[in-house]
XYZ file of C-alpha atoms in Angstrom:
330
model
C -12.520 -74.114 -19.045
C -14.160 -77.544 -19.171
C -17.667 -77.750 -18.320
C -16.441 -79.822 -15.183
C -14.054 -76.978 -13.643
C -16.724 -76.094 -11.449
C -16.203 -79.055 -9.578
C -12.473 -78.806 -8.795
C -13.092 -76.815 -5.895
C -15.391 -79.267 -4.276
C -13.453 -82.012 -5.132
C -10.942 -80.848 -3.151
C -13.151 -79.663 -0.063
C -14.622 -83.326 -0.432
C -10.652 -85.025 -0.405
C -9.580 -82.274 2.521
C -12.200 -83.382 4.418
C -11.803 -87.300 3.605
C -8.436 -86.951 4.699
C -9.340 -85.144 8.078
C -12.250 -88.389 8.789
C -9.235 -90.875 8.225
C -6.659 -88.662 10.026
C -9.183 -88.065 12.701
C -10.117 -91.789 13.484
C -6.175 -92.824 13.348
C -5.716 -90.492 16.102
C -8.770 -91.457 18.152
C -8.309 -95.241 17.759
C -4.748 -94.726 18.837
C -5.611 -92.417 21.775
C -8.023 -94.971 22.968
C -6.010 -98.096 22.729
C -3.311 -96.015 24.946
C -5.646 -95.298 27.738
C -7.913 -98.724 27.151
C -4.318 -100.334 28.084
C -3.180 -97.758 30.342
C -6.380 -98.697 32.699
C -5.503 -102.556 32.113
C -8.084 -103.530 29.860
C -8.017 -106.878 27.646
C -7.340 -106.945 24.048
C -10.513 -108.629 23.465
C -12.266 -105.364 25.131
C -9.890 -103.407 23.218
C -10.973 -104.938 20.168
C -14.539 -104.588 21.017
C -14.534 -101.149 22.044
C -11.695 -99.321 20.422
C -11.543 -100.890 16.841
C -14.293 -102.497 15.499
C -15.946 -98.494 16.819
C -13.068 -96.881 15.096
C -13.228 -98.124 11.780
C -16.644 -96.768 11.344
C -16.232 -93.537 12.948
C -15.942 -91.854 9.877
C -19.451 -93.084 8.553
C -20.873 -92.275 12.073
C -19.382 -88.706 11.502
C -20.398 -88.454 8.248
C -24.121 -89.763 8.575
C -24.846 -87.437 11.551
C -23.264 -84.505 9.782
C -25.731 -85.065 6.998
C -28.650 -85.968 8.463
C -28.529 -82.458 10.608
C -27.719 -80.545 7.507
C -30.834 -81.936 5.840
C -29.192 -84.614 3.444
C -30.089 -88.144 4.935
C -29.806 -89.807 1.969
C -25.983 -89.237 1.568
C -26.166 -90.532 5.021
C -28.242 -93.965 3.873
C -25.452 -94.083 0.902
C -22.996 -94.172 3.089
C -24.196 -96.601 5.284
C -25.377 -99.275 2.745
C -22.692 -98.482 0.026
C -20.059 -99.110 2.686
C -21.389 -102.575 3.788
C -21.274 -103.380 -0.403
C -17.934 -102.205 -0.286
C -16.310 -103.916 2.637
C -17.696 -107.541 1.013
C -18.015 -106.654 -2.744
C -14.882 -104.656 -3.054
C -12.238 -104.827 0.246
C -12.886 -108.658 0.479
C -12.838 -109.487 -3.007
C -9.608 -107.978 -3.568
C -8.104 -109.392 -0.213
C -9.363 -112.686 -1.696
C -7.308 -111.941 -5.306
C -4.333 -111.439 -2.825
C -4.690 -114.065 -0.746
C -7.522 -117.216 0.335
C -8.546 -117.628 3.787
C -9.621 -120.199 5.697
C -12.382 -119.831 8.705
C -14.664 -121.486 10.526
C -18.470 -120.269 10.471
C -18.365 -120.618 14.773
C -16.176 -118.247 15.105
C -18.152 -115.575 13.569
C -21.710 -116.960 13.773
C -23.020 -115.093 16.360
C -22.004 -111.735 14.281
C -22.947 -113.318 11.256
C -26.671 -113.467 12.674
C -26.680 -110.203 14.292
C -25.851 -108.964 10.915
C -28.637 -110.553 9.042
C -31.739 -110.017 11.794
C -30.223 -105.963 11.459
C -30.649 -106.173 7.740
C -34.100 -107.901 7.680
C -35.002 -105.253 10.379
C -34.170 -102.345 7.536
C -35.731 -104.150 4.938
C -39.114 -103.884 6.976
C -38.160 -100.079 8.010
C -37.186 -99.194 4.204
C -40.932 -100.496 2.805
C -42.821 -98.692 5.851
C -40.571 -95.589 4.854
C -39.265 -94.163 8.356
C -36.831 -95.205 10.877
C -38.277 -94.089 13.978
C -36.273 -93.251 16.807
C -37.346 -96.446 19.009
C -36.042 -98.536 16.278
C -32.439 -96.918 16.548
C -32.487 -97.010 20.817
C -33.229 -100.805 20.157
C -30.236 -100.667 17.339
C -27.794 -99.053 19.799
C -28.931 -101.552 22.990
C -28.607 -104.660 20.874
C -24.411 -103.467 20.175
C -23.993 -102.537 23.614
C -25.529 -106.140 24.823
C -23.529 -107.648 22.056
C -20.509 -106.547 23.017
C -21.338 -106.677 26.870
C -22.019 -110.304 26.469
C -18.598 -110.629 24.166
C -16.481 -108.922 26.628
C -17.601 -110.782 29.960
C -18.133 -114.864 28.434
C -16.066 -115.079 25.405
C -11.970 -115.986 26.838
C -8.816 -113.506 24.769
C -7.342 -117.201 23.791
C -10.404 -117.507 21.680
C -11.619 -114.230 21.031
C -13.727 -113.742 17.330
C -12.332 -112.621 14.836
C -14.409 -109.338 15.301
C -13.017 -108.692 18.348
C -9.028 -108.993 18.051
C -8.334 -106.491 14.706
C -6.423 -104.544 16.894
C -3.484 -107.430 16.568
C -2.561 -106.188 13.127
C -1.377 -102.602 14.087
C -0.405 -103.067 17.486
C 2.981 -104.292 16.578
C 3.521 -101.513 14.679
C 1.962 -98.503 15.988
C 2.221 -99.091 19.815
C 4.837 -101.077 20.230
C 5.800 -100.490 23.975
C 2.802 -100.225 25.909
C 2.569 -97.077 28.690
C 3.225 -98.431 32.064
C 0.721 -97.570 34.110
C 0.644 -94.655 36.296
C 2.370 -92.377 33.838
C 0.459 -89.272 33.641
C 1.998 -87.987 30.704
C 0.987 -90.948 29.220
C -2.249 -90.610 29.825
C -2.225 -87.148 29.016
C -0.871 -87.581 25.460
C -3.309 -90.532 25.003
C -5.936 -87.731 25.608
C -4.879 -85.439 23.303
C -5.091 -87.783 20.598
C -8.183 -88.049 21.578
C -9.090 -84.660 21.386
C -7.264 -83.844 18.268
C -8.727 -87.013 16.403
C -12.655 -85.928 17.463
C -12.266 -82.282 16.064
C -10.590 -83.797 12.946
C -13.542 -86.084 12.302
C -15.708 -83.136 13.285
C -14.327 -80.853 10.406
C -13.499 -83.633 8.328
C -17.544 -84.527 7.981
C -18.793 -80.739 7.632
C -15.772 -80.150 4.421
C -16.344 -84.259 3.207
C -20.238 -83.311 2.949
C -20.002 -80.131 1.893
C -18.002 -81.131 -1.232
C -20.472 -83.982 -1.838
C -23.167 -81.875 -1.741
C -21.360 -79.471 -4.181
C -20.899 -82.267 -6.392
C -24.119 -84.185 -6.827
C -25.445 -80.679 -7.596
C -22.598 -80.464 -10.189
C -23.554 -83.656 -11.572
C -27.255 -83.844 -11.466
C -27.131 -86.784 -9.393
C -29.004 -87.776 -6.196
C -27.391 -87.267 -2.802
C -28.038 -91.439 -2.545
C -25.268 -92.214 -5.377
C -23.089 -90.241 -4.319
C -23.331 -91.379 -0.426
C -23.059 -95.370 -2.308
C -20.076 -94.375 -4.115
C -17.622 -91.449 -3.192
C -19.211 -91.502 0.495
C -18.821 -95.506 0.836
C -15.424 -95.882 -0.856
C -14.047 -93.130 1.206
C -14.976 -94.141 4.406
C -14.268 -97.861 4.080
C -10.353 -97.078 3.665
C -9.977 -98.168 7.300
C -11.313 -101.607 6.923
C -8.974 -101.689 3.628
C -5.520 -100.485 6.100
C -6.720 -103.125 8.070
C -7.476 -106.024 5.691
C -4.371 -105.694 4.115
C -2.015 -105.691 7.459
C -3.993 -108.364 8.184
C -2.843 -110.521 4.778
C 0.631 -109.164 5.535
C 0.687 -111.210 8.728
C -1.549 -114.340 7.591
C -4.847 -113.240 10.151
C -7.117 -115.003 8.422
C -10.034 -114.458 11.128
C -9.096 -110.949 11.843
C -9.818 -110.322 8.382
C -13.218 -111.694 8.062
C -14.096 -110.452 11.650
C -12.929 -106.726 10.447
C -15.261 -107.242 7.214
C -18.118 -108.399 9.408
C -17.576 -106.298 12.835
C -17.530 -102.981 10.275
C -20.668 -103.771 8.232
C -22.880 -104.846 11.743
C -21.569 -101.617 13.666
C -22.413 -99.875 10.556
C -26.120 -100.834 10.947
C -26.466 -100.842 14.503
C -24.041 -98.033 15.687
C -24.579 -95.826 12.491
C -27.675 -95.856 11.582
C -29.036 -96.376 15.396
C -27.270 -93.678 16.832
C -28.657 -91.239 14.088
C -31.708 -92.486 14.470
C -32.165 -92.157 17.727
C -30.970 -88.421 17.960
C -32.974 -87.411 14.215
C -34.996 -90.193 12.847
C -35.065 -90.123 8.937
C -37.154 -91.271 5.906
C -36.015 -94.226 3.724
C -36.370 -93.887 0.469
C -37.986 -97.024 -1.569
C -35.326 -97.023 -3.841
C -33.104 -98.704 -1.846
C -35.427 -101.852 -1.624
C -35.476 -102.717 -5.074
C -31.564 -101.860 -5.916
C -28.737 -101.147 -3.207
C -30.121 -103.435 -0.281
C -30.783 -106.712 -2.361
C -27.311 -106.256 -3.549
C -25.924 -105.277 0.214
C -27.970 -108.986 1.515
C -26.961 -111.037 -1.630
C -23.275 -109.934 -0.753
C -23.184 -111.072 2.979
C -24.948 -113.978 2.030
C -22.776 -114.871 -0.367
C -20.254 -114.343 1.957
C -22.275 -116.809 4.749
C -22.907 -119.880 2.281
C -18.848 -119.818 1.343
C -18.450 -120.199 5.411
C -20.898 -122.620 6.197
C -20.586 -124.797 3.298
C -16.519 -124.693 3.267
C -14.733 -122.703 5.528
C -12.604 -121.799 2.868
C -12.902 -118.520 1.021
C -10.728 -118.392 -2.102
C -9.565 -116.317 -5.464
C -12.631 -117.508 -7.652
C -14.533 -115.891 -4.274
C -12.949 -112.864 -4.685
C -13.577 -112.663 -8.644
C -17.361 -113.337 -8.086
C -17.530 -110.670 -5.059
C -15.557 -107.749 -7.514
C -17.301 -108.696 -10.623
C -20.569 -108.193 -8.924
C -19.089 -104.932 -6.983
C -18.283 -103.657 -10.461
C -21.450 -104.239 -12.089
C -23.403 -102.906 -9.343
C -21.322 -99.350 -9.917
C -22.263 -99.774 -13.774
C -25.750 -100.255 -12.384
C -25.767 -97.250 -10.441
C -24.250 -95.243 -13.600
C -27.742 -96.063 -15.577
């Protein structure tokens, strides 16, 4: 027996339940594109609603299962390593596969939504508390956002936030139901049921096993909420990113990059603030959010000052996710 036996056990709880969050959020974004075109809705609503919500699901699942159970900072891991992910890692390599072209309008408005959310935690992180006003104003400013998205912005020129849906549709639901089928709408709903109790149980087993292990390790619930936590969870965005090469969607791409890290911020970490406000440790001002900014503004100057995001991008954006991971091994 190696001194790390111990830690098969919840290694596995931690994978069973990883595989129930992405299991889970399959079924629900599925179930909810079914009845979201059942009732006749757009695909730029769809896109709003459905998947730019589904793909951080598991996080939301995740970071409210752990701040009840007493462990917020896997939940501020999770959050913040994700958002380094998604830029540092998912787009990097999507970069190495293939460069993209995109204008800065078409994801501006996200773009600064994103930034005025991260200054906003910057301020929270050196006061030490995220109060539960902060997270109600979190939560309004996504539903005015995509409010505002949904009733002025036409499908022909949707953002590239708001149309990731394109890249499974084909696929996955390729005859819509025609409307007025009950059975349809019934099995639509049971997906939906199914999925929520998978990404119920998937968060309780995914943070028990984390738990288990940072114990195992000796190291703090934060690391392993910016690694295991974040990598996990962002496996949507990576399903999505690389259907999205597959069929040359150069905005959806971006837009599912962006759209995940902002409803990260303002869905995550509002709705779990609202319901259990947290502490923030100060750590995370001198390490894991200056890295988190210097990604998405990395990410901002390579759209405003070219449009064009290409492989030496993507080497810059996974040398510095690397190095950050060495950091965090120190």
């Amino acid at each position: 027996m190696t001194e790390f036996s111990p830690l098969i056990f919840p290694l596995v709880i931690l994978l069973a339940g990883l595989l129930l969050l992405l299991g889970g959020g399959e079924l629900l974004v599925n179930g909810a594109r079914k009845l979201a075109r059942h009732w006749g809705m757009s695909s730029l609503l769809i896109g709003l609603t459905v998947v730019a919500f589904g793909t951080s699901l598991p996080e939301l699942f995740i970071s409210l299962a752990a701040t009840w159970r007493g462990h917020p900072e896997i939940m501020l891991g999770n959050v913040v390593g994700s958002n380094i992910a998604n830029i540092g890692l998912i787009l990097g390599i999507s970069l190495l596969l293939a460069p993209l072209r995109l204008a800065f309008r078409v994801v501006a408005v996200e773009m600064v939504l994103l930034h005025l959310a991260t200054a906003v935690l910057f301020i929270l992180v050196g006061a030490g508390f995220f109060p539960r006003p902060v997270g109600g104003l979190f939560v309004a400013t996504l539903l005015i956002y995509t409010f505002v998205a949904y009733r002025y912005a036409a499908v022909e020129s949707a953002p590239a936030a708001t149309v990731a849906v394109a890249a499974t549709e084909a696929e996955a639901d390729p005859a819509p139901d025609a409307p007025g089928e009950d059975s349809g709408v019934g099995r639509a709903l049971l997906l939906v049921l199914v999925g929520l109790v998978a990404l119920a149980g998937g968060s309780e087993l995914f943070l028990h096993g984390a738990v288990e292990i940072a114990r195992g390790l000796g190291v703090s619930e934060l690391v392993i909420g910016l690694t295991l936590a974040a990598l996990g969870t962002s496996l949507p965005e990576l399903a999505t990113c690389l259907a999205a090469i597959r069929q040359r969607q150069d905005a959806l791409l971006v837009g599912n990059i962006i759209g995940s890290n902002l409803f990260n911020l303002l869905m995550v970490m509002g709705v779990t603030a609202s319901l259990m406000p947290f502490s923030l440790p100060p750590v995370l001002l001198y390490r894991d959010l200056p890295v988190m900014l210097f990604f998405s503004l990395v990410l901002l100057a390579a759209l405003v000052l070219r449009g064009r995001l290409g492989r030496g991008l993507g080497v810059l954006l996974l040398g510095g996710y690397v190095a950050y991971l060495i950091s965090l091994a120190w």
